[in-house]
Amino acid sequence: MRKNAVIQAMLVAGLIASTSVAHAASNLVYCSEGSPAGFDPGLYTTGTDFDASAETVFNRLTQFERGGTAVTPGLAEKWEVSEDGLTYTFHLRPDVKFHSTEYFKPSREFNADDVLFTFGRMLDKEHPFRKAYPTEFPYFTDMGMDANIAKLEKVDERTVRFTLNEVDAAFVQNLAMSFASIQSAEYAEQLLKAGKAADINQKPIGTGPFVFKRYQKDAQIRFTGNKDYWQPDDVRIDNLIFAINTDASVRMQKLKAGECQITVYPNPADLDSLKQQANLKVPEQAGFNVGYLAYNTEHKPFDQLEVRQAMDMAVNKQAIIKAVYQGAGQLAVNGMPPTQWSYDETIEDAGYDPEKARQMLRDAGVAEGTELTLWAMPVQRPYNPNAKLMAEMLQADWAKVGIKAKIVSYEWGEYNQRAKAGEHDALLIGWTGDNGDPDNWLGVLYGCDAIGGNNYGRWCDAQYDALIKKAKTLNDKEQRSALYKQAQQILKTQVPITPIAHSTVYQPMSDKVQDFKISPFGLVSFYGVSVAK
């Protein structure tokens, strides 16, 4: 082996204040945008779920630097990759403790058994824990990791080895992603014996910087700082509270009133007033994201290319960007942002042409007044600040070409579940990059393996799929980029989606919040963050 890849490297403040403590506790209230569907990161794909679990309770073998895309050691303190790129050996960090709570008291520290349990239940549908708690792991399978990991071995208590079937140029980055959060094998065994395997998703145990305390749906999540954290300097908050509210205006009022210290996804119209508030700051950065409209290619009439092309031409993107993003959005042409390496700058939009769209629909045999469902997200996301307004504008656009769109929405967890099952005709969704690799867009969102996961268009093109799968097995960046550009041309030609916008990300917060880093991946992390007295 060569060591070319070794890396060394409280509901609100009043309630908290009533708690009797020996010192002035450091508290942070975060006004979050939605309720998580659960607390087992492996089961989910959205930032709302990951913020409440992966970014608080858990760690991964590798991790991304705060506010950046570089991979650094996590629960693995170093690793090696074999010459052929198929074998990864991870050396695990010593002296890492799992959380001790009222429902679990660990008898040992983190070791190789925990890695084997975490990935074993993802790989094996007959795994005892998975049979006791039947679940799917959409991210893991969307990325083809279930098919590519040939073997996972425990070398010793502090060493594990992954053997792959094919080279995966982004394997180390993938293991730093939220879905790969490491679970406690000992806790899982306890749950299995008690017949309560599903509790792994409601009462999480991890090694992360914050310990889960309790959750009240649509109201709050409470965590405490992990006093035994393996990186003690990262834990500067004693009590972390997620105060959940889906209304951006309410969140901003709470921030202004000091009822929370940080929040997300302001209405674009509120930005000026937030920036003028003396006790607030509003850091921003270009979003590594795309908001788009997905057509369910398994539903008529979207099974016809001509219909998808017509509906794409019927969308007035510029009007949507002006009304929905209000100056904080850039028109999207492609299925990933221009800041992603391998982006094909030669691709152009068909353009807004409702007259031509109407004729194309007639030629395709689509009757005037055809009714379709258009799904709109119930929450704000970095890539779409107002899905309801966007849906209403699309509804009006499509009415001009003879299509009647019925706007549908559900609670966020149900929205995702139903969408993955393909119940929609068309839906609004989007993506913020997770690991800086093109496959995180072109494979995870539009690949054949992602149908039933994040491929909401349920589109599968053999030529496209062959290109992205070959690109993933190469280490040469130029070669990979050339294949990805070919794939982007097919994606644009076949129109399973209409890209709409890339948005700027704003993170309003109290000026007392210190050392917060905006994640390029759209996650909200509080380790390393403190609040001035």
Short mmCIF file of C-alpha atoms in Angstrom, two decimals:
data_model
loop_
_atom_site.label_atom_id
_atom_site.label_comp_id
_atom_site.label_asym_id
_atom_site.label_seq_id
_atom_site.Cartn_x
_atom_site.Cartn_y
_atom_site.Cartn_z
CA MET A 1 0.00 0.00 0.00
CA ARG A 2 1.05 3.59 -0.54
CA LYS A 3 0.13 6.33 1.88
CA ASN A 4 -0.84 8.89 -0.76
CA ALA A 5 -4.12 9.49 1.03
CA VAL A 6 -2.96 9.46 4.65
CA ILE A 7 -4.42 12.43 6.48
CA GLN A 8 -2.82 13.55 9.73
CA ALA A 9 -3.49 15.87 10.41
CA MET A 10 -35.71 25.83 27.60
CA LEU A 11 -38.34 26.64 24.96
CA VAL A 12 -36.84 30.10 24.93
CA ALA A 13 -34.27 31.95 26.99
CA GLY A 14 -36.60 32.46 29.95
CA LEU A 15 -37.11 28.75 30.43
CA ILE A 16 -33.37 28.16 30.30
CA ALA A 17 -32.69 30.92 32.79
CA SER A 18 -34.99 29.28 35.31
CA THR A 19 -32.72 26.23 35.46
CA SER A 20 -30.55 26.20 38.56
CA VAL A 21 -26.91 26.03 37.50
CA ALA A 22 -23.64 26.70 39.28
CA HIS A 23 -22.45 29.01 36.50
CA ALA A 24 -23.96 31.19 33.80
CA ALA A 25 -24.76 28.61 31.14
CA SER A 26 -23.91 29.33 27.53
CA ASN A 27 -27.15 28.97 25.59
CA LEU A 28 -28.00 29.26 21.89
CA VAL A 29 -31.49 29.18 20.44
CA TYR A 30 -31.67 28.43 16.73
CA CYS A 31 -34.88 29.31 14.88
CA SER A 32 -35.07 26.39 12.47
CA GLU A 33 -37.35 26.04 9.45
CA GLY A 34 -38.93 22.63 9.91
CA SER A 35 -39.34 19.45 11.92
CA PRO A 36 -36.98 16.58 11.13
CA ALA A 37 -38.54 13.33 9.97
CA GLY A 38 -36.26 11.53 12.43
CA PHE A 39 -32.78 11.40 13.94
CA ASP A 40 -31.11 8.53 12.06
CA PRO A 41 -29.10 10.34 9.34
CA GLY A 42 -28.77 7.23 7.19
CA LEU A 43 -32.49 7.26 6.44
CA TYR A 44 -32.73 10.79 5.05
CA THR A 45 -31.50 13.16 2.38
CA THR A 46 -32.48 16.68 3.50
CA GLY A 47 -30.68 19.40 5.41
CA THR A 48 -33.58 19.74 7.86
CA ASP A 49 -33.00 16.15 8.99
CA PHE A 50 -29.20 16.37 8.92
CA ASP A 51 -29.01 19.62 10.91
CA ALA A 52 -30.97 18.02 13.76
CA SER A 53 -28.92 14.82 13.83
CA ALA A 54 -25.74 14.47 11.79
CA GLU A 55 -24.50 17.97 12.62
CA THR A 56 -25.27 17.73 16.32
CA VAL A 57 -25.37 14.16 17.66
CA PHE A 58 -23.05 12.30 15.29
CA ASN A 59 -19.61 12.12 13.71
CA ARG A 60 -18.29 10.34 10.63
CA LEU A 61 -15.05 8.58 9.76
CA THR A 62 -13.99 11.60 7.74
CA GLN A 63 -15.43 15.09 7.92
CA PHE A 64 -15.42 18.37 6.05
CA GLU A 65 -13.63 21.36 7.48
CA ARG A 66 -15.99 23.91 8.97
CA GLY A 67 -17.19 26.26 6.26
CA GLY A 68 -15.22 24.46 3.52
CA THR A 69 -15.05 21.44 1.25
CA ALA A 70 -11.68 19.99 2.31
CA VAL A 71 -11.80 16.55 3.95
CA THR A 72 -10.17 16.19 7.36
CA PRO A 73 -9.90 13.32 9.87
CA GLY A 74 -13.00 12.52 11.91
CA LEU A 75 -13.49 9.28 13.80
CA ALA A 76 -10.70 7.94 11.60
CA GLU A 77 -7.47 9.72 12.49
CA LYS A 78 -5.71 8.57 9.29
CA TRP A 79 -6.19 6.25 6.32
CA GLU A 80 -4.44 4.62 3.38
CA VAL A 81 -5.58 3.80 -0.12
CA SER A 82 -4.15 0.86 -2.08
CA GLU A 83 -2.31 1.39 -5.37
CA ASP A 84 -5.26 0.13 -7.38
CA GLY A 85 -7.66 2.49 -5.58
CA LEU A 86 -9.92 -0.34 -4.42
CA THR A 87 -8.92 -0.79 -0.77
CA TYR A 88 -9.28 1.84 1.97
CA THR A 89 -7.86 1.15 5.42
CA PHE A 90 -9.05 3.46 8.20
CA HIS A 91 -7.29 3.78 11.55
CA LEU A 92 -9.83 4.76 14.18
CA ARG A 93 -9.39 7.49 16.74
CA PRO A 94 -8.86 6.25 20.33
CA ASP A 95 -10.61 7.54 23.46
CA VAL A 96 -13.89 8.51 21.75
CA LYS A 97 -16.95 8.11 23.95
CA PHE A 98 -20.55 7.55 22.94
CA HIS A 99 -23.16 9.69 24.67
CA SER A 100 -24.46 8.65 28.04
CA THR A 101 -28.17 9.42 28.51
CA GLU A 102 -31.10 8.31 30.63
CA TYR A 103 -31.87 5.64 28.00
CA PHE A 104 -28.33 4.39 27.28
CA LYS A 105 -25.10 4.02 29.28
CA PRO A 106 -22.19 2.85 27.11
CA SER A 107 -19.85 0.23 28.57
CA ARG A 108 -17.05 0.81 26.05
CA GLU A 109 -15.55 3.43 23.76
CA PHE A 110 -16.02 3.74 20.01
CA ASN A 111 -14.34 0.96 18.01
CA ALA A 112 -14.44 -1.00 14.76
CA ASP A 113 -17.67 -2.82 15.70
CA ASP A 114 -19.54 0.47 15.43
CA VAL A 115 -18.29 1.04 11.88
CA LEU A 116 -19.25 -2.51 10.93
CA PHE A 117 -22.76 -2.07 12.37
CA THR A 118 -23.30 1.32 10.70
CA PHE A 119 -22.44 0.16 7.21
CA GLY A 120 -23.45 -3.47 7.70
CA ARG A 121 -27.13 -2.66 8.05
CA MET A 122 -26.94 -0.43 4.95
CA LEU A 123 -25.27 -3.18 2.91
CA ASP A 124 -27.27 -6.19 4.07
CA LYS A 125 -31.07 -6.26 3.80
CA GLU A 126 -31.03 -9.41 5.95
CA HIS A 127 -29.13 -7.67 8.76
CA PRO A 128 -30.92 -8.51 12.04
CA PHE A 129 -31.35 -4.87 12.99
CA ARG A 130 -32.69 -3.94 9.58
CA LYS A 131 -35.17 -6.82 9.70
CA ALA A 132 -36.32 -5.65 13.14
CA TYR A 133 -36.62 -2.06 11.89
CA PRO A 134 -37.28 -2.23 8.13
CA THR A 135 -35.68 0.81 6.54
CA GLU A 136 -34.09 2.02 3.33
CA PHE A 137 -30.95 4.12 2.98
CA PRO A 138 -31.66 6.36 -0.02
CA TYR A 139 -28.43 8.32 -0.08
CA PHE A 140 -26.28 5.21 0.27
CA THR A 141 -28.10 3.47 -2.58
CA ASP A 142 -28.50 6.61 -4.74
CA MET A 143 -24.72 6.84 -4.83
CA GLY A 144 -24.38 3.15 -5.67
CA MET A 145 -22.37 2.46 -2.52
CA ASP A 146 -24.44 -0.61 -1.72
CA ALA A 147 -23.31 -2.17 -5.00
CA ASN A 148 -19.74 -0.89 -4.93
CA ILE A 149 -18.64 -1.90 -1.42
CA ALA A 150 -17.56 -5.50 -1.94
CA LYS A 151 -16.36 -6.12 1.59
CA LEU A 152 -16.03 -4.41 4.96
CA GLU A 153 -13.64 -5.99 7.44
CA LYS A 154 -12.61 -5.48 11.04
CA VAL A 155 -8.82 -5.72 11.00
CA ASP A 156 -8.61 -5.09 14.74
CA GLU A 157 -10.41 -3.00 17.37
CA ARG A 158 -9.13 0.22 15.85
CA THR A 159 -8.81 -0.62 12.16
CA VAL A 160 -11.38 -1.24 9.44
CA ARG A 161 -10.94 -1.97 5.74
CA PHE A 162 -13.31 -1.26 2.87
CA THR A 163 -12.81 -3.13 -0.41
CA LEU A 164 -14.56 -1.72 -3.49
CA ASN A 165 -15.62 -3.41 -6.71
CA GLU A 166 -14.72 -0.33 -8.75
CA VAL A 167 -12.67 2.79 -8.15
CA ASP A 168 -14.75 5.58 -6.60
CA ALA A 169 -12.88 8.85 -6.93
CA ALA A 170 -15.03 10.49 -4.24
CA PHE A 171 -15.14 7.65 -1.69
CA VAL A 172 -13.38 9.54 1.13
CA GLN A 173 -15.60 12.59 0.53
CA ASN A 174 -18.70 10.38 0.53
CA LEU A 175 -17.82 9.01 3.97
CA ALA A 176 -17.76 12.59 5.29
CA MET A 177 -21.38 13.10 4.29
CA SER A 178 -24.23 13.12 6.80
CA PHE A 179 -25.76 9.77 5.83
CA ALA A 180 -22.49 8.02 6.84
CA SER A 181 -22.82 9.06 10.52
CA ILE A 182 -21.50 6.38 12.86
CA GLN A 183 -23.97 4.62 15.13
CA SER A 184 -23.29 2.69 18.35
CA ALA A 185 -23.39 -1.09 17.83
CA GLU A 186 -23.81 -1.54 21.58
CA TYR A 187 -26.86 0.73 21.66
CA ALA A 188 -28.33 -1.07 18.64
CA GLU A 189 -27.90 -4.40 20.38
CA GLN A 190 -29.66 -3.04 23.48
CA LEU A 191 -32.57 -1.81 21.35
CA LEU A 192 -32.77 -5.11 19.49
CA LYS A 193 -32.95 -7.12 22.71
CA ALA A 194 -35.66 -4.79 24.07
CA GLY A 195 -37.70 -5.05 20.87
CA LYS A 196 -37.36 -1.30 20.34
CA ALA A 197 -35.17 -1.09 17.25
CA ALA A 198 -37.15 1.89 15.88
CA ASP A 199 -35.95 4.00 18.83
CA ILE A 200 -32.65 4.45 17.00
CA ASN A 201 -34.51 7.02 14.92
CA GLN A 202 -36.18 8.82 17.84
CA LYS A 203 -33.64 8.56 20.67
CA PRO A 204 -30.28 8.97 18.96
CA ILE A 205 -26.90 8.06 20.44
CA GLY A 206 -23.71 9.29 18.80
CA THR A 207 -20.23 10.59 19.54
CA GLY A 208 -20.93 14.15 18.38
CA PRO A 209 -20.59 17.56 20.05
CA PHE A 210 -24.19 17.67 21.33
CA VAL A 211 -26.28 15.17 23.29
CA PHE A 212 -29.94 14.73 22.36
CA LYS A 213 -32.35 15.49 25.22
CA ARG A 214 -35.89 15.69 23.85
CA TYR A 215 -38.02 16.56 20.86
CA GLN A 216 -41.48 18.07 20.55
CA LYS A 217 -42.66 17.92 16.94
CA ASP A 218 -43.20 21.32 15.30
CA ALA A 219 -42.03 23.03 18.51
CA GLN A 220 -38.50 22.34 19.70
CA ILE A 221 -35.48 20.05 19.91
CA ARG A 222 -33.18 20.31 22.91
CA PHE A 223 -29.53 19.30 23.12
CA THR A 224 -26.80 19.76 25.70
CA GLY A 225 -23.10 20.22 25.05
CA ASN A 226 -21.12 16.98 25.16
CA LYS A 227 -18.67 17.42 28.02
CA ASP A 228 -16.78 14.28 26.96
CA TYR A 229 -16.36 15.28 23.33
CA TRP A 230 -13.09 14.16 21.73
CA GLN A 231 -12.49 17.70 20.46
CA PRO A 232 -13.41 19.68 23.60
CA ASP A 233 -12.63 23.08 22.06
CA ASP A 234 -15.51 22.54 19.62
CA VAL A 235 -18.13 22.49 22.38
CA ARG A 236 -18.71 26.07 23.55
CA ILE A 237 -22.48 25.90 24.12
CA ASP A 238 -24.09 24.28 27.17
CA ASN A 239 -27.65 24.25 25.85
CA LEU A 240 -28.61 24.19 22.17
CA ILE A 241 -32.30 24.59 21.35
CA PHE A 242 -33.90 24.28 17.92
CA ALA A 243 -37.08 26.43 18.00
CA ILE A 244 -39.08 25.21 14.99
CA ASN A 245 -41.18 27.57 12.88
CA THR A 246 -41.95 27.22 9.18
CA ASP A 247 -42.88 30.92 8.79
CA ALA A 248 -39.85 33.00 7.79
CA SER A 249 -41.46 36.24 9.02
CA VAL A 250 -42.01 34.76 12.47
CA ARG A 251 -38.42 33.51 12.60
CA MET A 252 -37.11 36.98 11.72
CA GLN A 253 -39.25 38.64 14.40
CA LYS A 254 -37.95 36.17 16.97
CA LEU A 255 -34.39 36.94 15.91
CA LYS A 256 -34.96 40.70 16.17
CA ALA A 257 -36.55 40.25 19.61
CA GLY A 258 -33.60 38.19 20.84
CA GLU A 259 -35.71 35.04 21.26
CA CYS A 260 -33.22 33.21 19.07
CA GLN A 261 -29.63 34.00 18.16
CA ILE A 262 -29.48 32.56 14.65
CA THR A 263 -31.91 31.57 11.92
CA VAL A 264 -32.12 30.57 8.26
CA TYR A 265 -33.81 31.38 4.95
CA PRO A 266 -35.03 34.94 5.37
CA ASN A 267 -37.59 36.26 2.94
CA PRO A 268 -35.64 38.26 0.35
CA ALA A 269 -37.89 41.25 1.13
CA ASP A 270 -36.67 41.18 4.77
CA LEU A 271 -32.96 41.37 4.03
CA ASP A 272 -32.59 45.16 4.03
CA SER A 273 -34.31 45.59 7.40
CA LEU A 274 -32.23 42.76 8.91
CA LYS A 275 -29.01 44.34 7.67
CA GLN A 276 -30.00 47.68 9.20
CA GLN A 277 -30.64 46.20 12.66
CA ALA A 278 -27.71 47.26 14.86
CA ASN A 279 -27.59 44.05 16.95
CA LEU A 280 -27.68 41.68 13.97
CA LYS A 281 -25.31 40.58 11.25
CA VAL A 282 -26.24 38.90 7.95
CA PRO A 283 -23.28 37.04 6.45
CA GLU A 284 -23.79 35.75 2.92
CA GLN A 285 -22.10 33.65 0.27
CA ALA A 286 -22.82 32.34 -3.21
CA GLY A 287 -25.00 29.28 -2.98
CA PHE A 288 -23.64 25.91 -4.09
CA ASN A 289 -27.17 24.94 -5.08
CA VAL A 290 -29.87 24.67 -7.71
CA GLY A 291 -33.64 24.99 -7.43
CA TYR A 292 -35.51 23.11 -10.13
CA LEU A 293 -38.76 21.66 -11.40
CA ALA A 294 -38.79 17.85 -11.86
CA TYR A 295 -41.13 16.13 -14.32
CA ASN A 296 -42.24 12.61 -13.42
CA THR A 297 -41.29 10.85 -16.65
CA GLU A 298 -43.30 7.77 -15.59
CA HIS A 299 -46.56 9.79 -15.62
CA LYS A 300 -48.37 10.83 -18.76
CA PRO A 301 -47.91 13.20 -20.49
CA PHE A 302 -44.36 13.70 -19.15
CA ASP A 303 -43.32 10.36 -20.61
CA GLN A 304 -43.11 12.26 -23.94
CA LEU A 305 -39.96 14.29 -24.57
CA GLU A 306 -41.90 16.84 -26.65
CA VAL A 307 -44.20 17.54 -23.69
CA ARG A 308 -41.28 18.09 -21.32
CA GLN A 309 -39.65 20.40 -23.86
CA ALA A 310 -42.88 22.38 -24.21
CA MET A 311 -43.43 22.70 -20.46
CA ASP A 312 -39.83 23.83 -20.05
CA MET A 313 -40.36 26.56 -22.67
CA ALA A 314 -43.55 27.67 -20.91
CA VAL A 315 -41.66 28.64 -17.72
CA ASN A 316 -40.88 32.34 -17.39
CA LYS A 317 -37.70 31.95 -15.34
CA GLN A 318 -36.78 35.63 -15.30
CA ALA A 319 -40.15 36.62 -13.83
CA ILE A 320 -39.85 33.87 -11.19
CA ILE A 321 -36.34 34.93 -10.21
CA LYS A 322 -37.41 38.56 -9.90
CA ALA A 323 -40.47 37.77 -7.74
CA VAL A 324 -39.24 34.80 -5.70
CA TYR A 325 -35.52 35.50 -5.26
CA GLN A 326 -35.72 39.31 -5.43
CA GLY A 327 -32.17 39.91 -6.54
CA ALA A 328 -30.67 37.00 -4.62
CA GLY A 329 -30.87 34.45 -7.44
CA GLN A 330 -29.01 33.66 -10.63
CA LEU A 331 -30.78 32.04 -13.59
CA ALA A 332 -30.01 28.32 -13.77
CA VAL A 333 -29.40 26.67 -17.12
CA ASN A 334 -27.86 23.39 -16.05
CA GLY A 335 -28.56 20.65 -13.49
CA MET A 336 -25.76 21.86 -11.20
CA PRO A 337 -24.23 25.26 -10.33
CA PRO A 338 -21.49 26.92 -12.40
CA THR A 339 -19.17 26.82 -9.38
CA GLN A 340 -18.99 23.02 -9.62
CA TRP A 341 -15.93 21.85 -11.56
CA SER A 342 -16.84 20.12 -14.85
CA TYR A 343 -19.80 22.49 -15.40
CA ASP A 344 -20.49 22.77 -19.15
CA GLU A 345 -20.65 26.48 -19.99
CA THR A 346 -21.68 25.80 -23.60
CA ILE A 347 -25.17 24.63 -22.60
CA GLU A 348 -27.95 27.12 -23.32
CA ASP A 349 -31.63 27.34 -22.38
CA ALA A 350 -34.34 26.83 -24.98
CA GLY A 351 -35.77 30.15 -23.79
CA TYR A 352 -39.24 31.32 -22.79
CA ASP A 353 -41.64 30.80 -25.70
CA PRO A 354 -45.26 30.11 -24.63
CA GLU A 355 -46.63 30.24 -28.18
CA LYS A 356 -44.25 27.57 -29.43
CA ALA A 357 -44.87 25.55 -26.23
CA ARG A 358 -48.64 25.63 -26.81
CA GLN A 359 -48.21 24.37 -30.37
CA MET A 360 -45.82 21.61 -29.30
CA LEU A 361 -48.35 20.40 -26.73
CA ARG A 362 -51.05 20.28 -29.42
CA ASP A 363 -48.73 18.36 -31.76
CA ALA A 364 -48.00 15.90 -28.94
CA GLY A 365 -51.72 15.22 -28.52
CA VAL A 366 -52.09 16.94 -25.15
CA ALA A 367 -55.66 18.21 -24.88
CA GLU A 368 -56.47 21.79 -23.91
CA GLY A 369 -57.33 21.89 -20.21
CA THR A 370 -55.29 18.81 -19.26
CA GLU A 371 -54.98 18.67 -15.45
CA LEU A 372 -51.71 17.95 -13.66
CA THR A 373 -50.47 18.10 -10.09
CA LEU A 374 -47.68 20.53 -9.24
CA TRP A 375 -46.11 19.91 -5.85
CA ALA A 376 -44.74 22.81 -3.81
CA MET A 377 -42.43 22.40 -0.81
CA PRO A 378 -43.89 23.47 2.54
CA VAL A 379 -40.53 24.75 3.82
CA GLN A 380 -37.93 27.24 2.69
CA ARG A 381 -34.66 25.82 1.46
CA PRO A 382 -31.45 27.58 0.44
CA TYR A 383 -32.31 26.96 -3.21
CA ASN A 384 -35.94 28.14 -2.99
CA PRO A 385 -37.07 30.85 -0.55
CA ASN A 386 -40.77 30.61 -1.48
CA ALA A 387 -41.96 27.45 -3.22
CA LYS A 388 -45.63 28.40 -2.82
CA LEU A 389 -45.17 31.63 -4.80
CA MET A 390 -43.06 29.85 -7.38
CA ALA A 391 -45.77 27.20 -7.82
CA GLU A 392 -48.42 29.88 -8.28
CA MET A 393 -46.32 31.55 -10.97
CA LEU A 394 -45.75 28.22 -12.73
CA GLN A 395 -49.48 27.55 -12.50
CA ALA A 396 -50.11 30.84 -14.31
CA ASP A 397 -47.39 30.12 -16.89
CA TRP A 398 -48.85 26.72 -17.69
CA ALA A 399 -52.39 28.08 -17.89
CA LYS A 400 -51.18 30.19 -20.82
CA VAL A 401 -50.34 26.99 -22.75
CA GLY A 402 -53.58 25.20 -21.85
CA ILE A 403 -52.44 23.17 -18.82
CA LYS A 404 -54.31 23.28 -15.51
CA ALA A 405 -51.95 22.70 -12.61
CA LYS A 406 -53.32 21.79 -9.20
CA ILE A 407 -50.88 22.87 -6.47
CA VAL A 408 -50.27 20.15 -3.86
CA SER A 409 -48.24 20.23 -0.65
CA TYR A 410 -47.62 18.09 2.41
CA GLU A 411 -45.64 18.30 5.63
CA TRP A 412 -41.94 18.18 4.71
CA GLY A 413 -41.24 14.60 5.76
CA GLU A 414 -44.36 13.32 4.01
CA TYR A 415 -43.60 15.47 0.96
CA ASN A 416 -40.24 13.76 0.54
CA GLN A 417 -41.59 10.29 1.20
CA ARG A 418 -44.43 10.62 -1.29
CA ALA A 419 -42.21 12.30 -3.88
CA LYS A 420 -39.65 9.49 -3.67
CA ALA A 421 -42.54 7.07 -4.29
CA GLY A 422 -43.35 9.00 -7.48
CA GLU A 423 -46.85 10.23 -6.59
CA HIS A 424 -46.36 13.65 -8.20
CA ASP A 425 -46.74 14.75 -11.80
CA ALA A 426 -44.31 17.63 -11.41
CA LEU A 427 -42.68 19.00 -8.28
CA LEU A 428 -40.49 21.77 -6.98
CA ILE A 429 -37.34 20.60 -5.29
CA GLY A 430 -33.64 21.45 -5.33
CA TRP A 431 -30.24 20.51 -4.07
CA THR A 432 -27.26 21.91 -2.25
CA GLY A 433 -24.01 20.09 -3.00
CA ASP A 434 -22.80 17.69 -0.33
CA ASN A 435 -19.19 16.93 -1.14
CA GLY A 436 -17.89 19.09 -4.00
CA ASP A 437 -17.87 16.23 -6.52
CA PRO A 438 -19.86 16.30 -9.81
CA ASP A 439 -21.30 12.87 -9.09
CA ASN A 440 -23.12 14.38 -6.12
CA TRP A 441 -25.28 16.16 -8.69
CA LEU A 442 -25.22 14.12 -11.86
CA GLY A 443 -25.39 10.72 -10.17
CA VAL A 444 -27.35 11.40 -7.00
CA LEU A 445 -30.06 13.49 -8.66
CA TYR A 446 -30.41 12.13 -12.18
CA GLY A 447 -28.81 8.66 -12.28
CA CYS A 448 -30.81 5.46 -12.79
CA ASP A 449 -29.76 4.14 -9.35
CA ALA A 450 -31.34 7.23 -7.75
CA ILE A 451 -34.91 6.42 -8.86
CA GLY A 452 -36.90 6.01 -5.67
CA GLY A 453 -34.40 8.32 -4.00
CA ASN A 454 -33.42 11.79 -5.16
CA ASN A 455 -34.17 11.21 -8.85
CA TYR A 456 -37.60 12.83 -8.64
CA GLY A 457 -37.95 12.80 -12.42
CA ARG A 458 -37.69 8.99 -12.29
CA TRP A 459 -35.68 9.38 -15.48
CA CYS A 460 -33.23 6.71 -16.65
CA ASP A 461 -31.13 7.12 -19.78
CA ALA A 462 -28.69 4.28 -20.53
CA GLN A 463 -26.17 6.48 -22.37
CA TYR A 464 -26.21 9.13 -19.64
CA ASP A 465 -25.85 6.52 -16.91
CA ALA A 466 -22.89 4.85 -18.60
CA LEU A 467 -21.07 8.19 -18.80
CA ILE A 468 -21.50 9.17 -15.16
CA LYS A 469 -20.63 5.67 -13.92
CA LYS A 470 -17.45 5.58 -15.97
CA ALA A 471 -16.48 9.07 -14.77
CA LYS A 472 -16.82 7.98 -11.16
CA THR A 473 -14.19 5.25 -11.64
CA LEU A 474 -11.50 7.62 -12.94
CA ASN A 475 -9.01 9.61 -10.90
CA ASP A 476 -7.95 11.95 -13.71
CA LYS A 477 -9.94 15.17 -13.28
CA GLU A 478 -9.79 16.20 -16.95
CA GLN A 479 -11.02 12.81 -18.12
CA ARG A 480 -13.83 12.86 -15.59
CA SER A 481 -14.77 16.40 -16.57
CA ALA A 482 -15.03 15.48 -20.27
CA LEU A 483 -17.44 12.63 -19.49
CA TYR A 484 -19.52 14.77 -17.16
CA LYS A 485 -19.87 17.43 -19.84
CA GLN A 486 -21.20 14.83 -22.27
CA ALA A 487 -23.67 13.72 -19.62
CA GLN A 488 -24.84 17.30 -19.03
CA GLN A 489 -25.60 17.66 -22.75
CA ILE A 490 -27.85 14.57 -22.59
CA LEU A 491 -29.53 15.83 -19.42
CA LYS A 492 -30.32 19.15 -21.08
CA THR A 493 -31.58 17.52 -24.28
CA GLN A 494 -33.85 15.03 -22.50
CA VAL A 495 -35.38 17.60 -20.10
CA PRO A 496 -36.27 15.52 -17.01
CA ILE A 497 -35.98 18.81 -15.12
CA THR A 498 -36.26 22.54 -15.66
CA PRO A 499 -33.43 24.25 -13.73
CA ILE A 500 -34.70 27.58 -12.39
CA ALA A 501 -32.19 29.34 -10.11
CA HIS A 502 -29.06 29.26 -8.01
CA SER A 503 -29.59 31.36 -4.89
CA THR A 504 -27.36 33.40 -2.65
CA VAL A 505 -27.33 32.05 0.92
CA TYR A 506 -27.92 34.44 3.83
CA GLN A 507 -27.56 33.46 7.49
CA PRO A 508 -29.00 36.14 9.81
CA MET A 509 -27.76 36.04 13.39
CA SER A 510 -27.15 38.03 16.53
CA ASP A 511 -23.91 39.95 16.61
CA LYS A 512 -23.12 37.99 19.79
CA VAL A 513 -22.73 34.74 17.83
CA GLN A 514 -19.05 34.05 17.30
CA ASP A 515 -17.14 31.75 14.90
CA PHE A 516 -20.18 30.54 12.95
CA LYS A 517 -19.23 29.29 9.48
CA ILE A 518 -21.69 29.10 6.58
CA SER A 519 -21.49 25.61 5.13
CA PRO A 520 -21.13 25.37 1.33
CA PHE A 521 -23.28 22.26 1.64
CA GLY A 522 -26.27 24.08 3.13
CA LEU A 523 -25.92 22.51 6.59
CA VAL A 524 -26.14 24.37 9.89
CA SER A 525 -23.46 23.37 12.41
CA PHE A 526 -22.92 24.69 15.92
CA TYR A 527 -19.70 22.96 16.96
CA GLY A 528 -16.98 25.57 17.37
CA VAL A 529 -19.64 28.28 17.80
CA SER A 530 -20.00 30.41 20.92
CA VAL A 531 -22.26 33.21 22.15
CA ALA A 532 -20.71 36.29 23.76
CA LYS A 533 -21.98 37.09 27.25
#
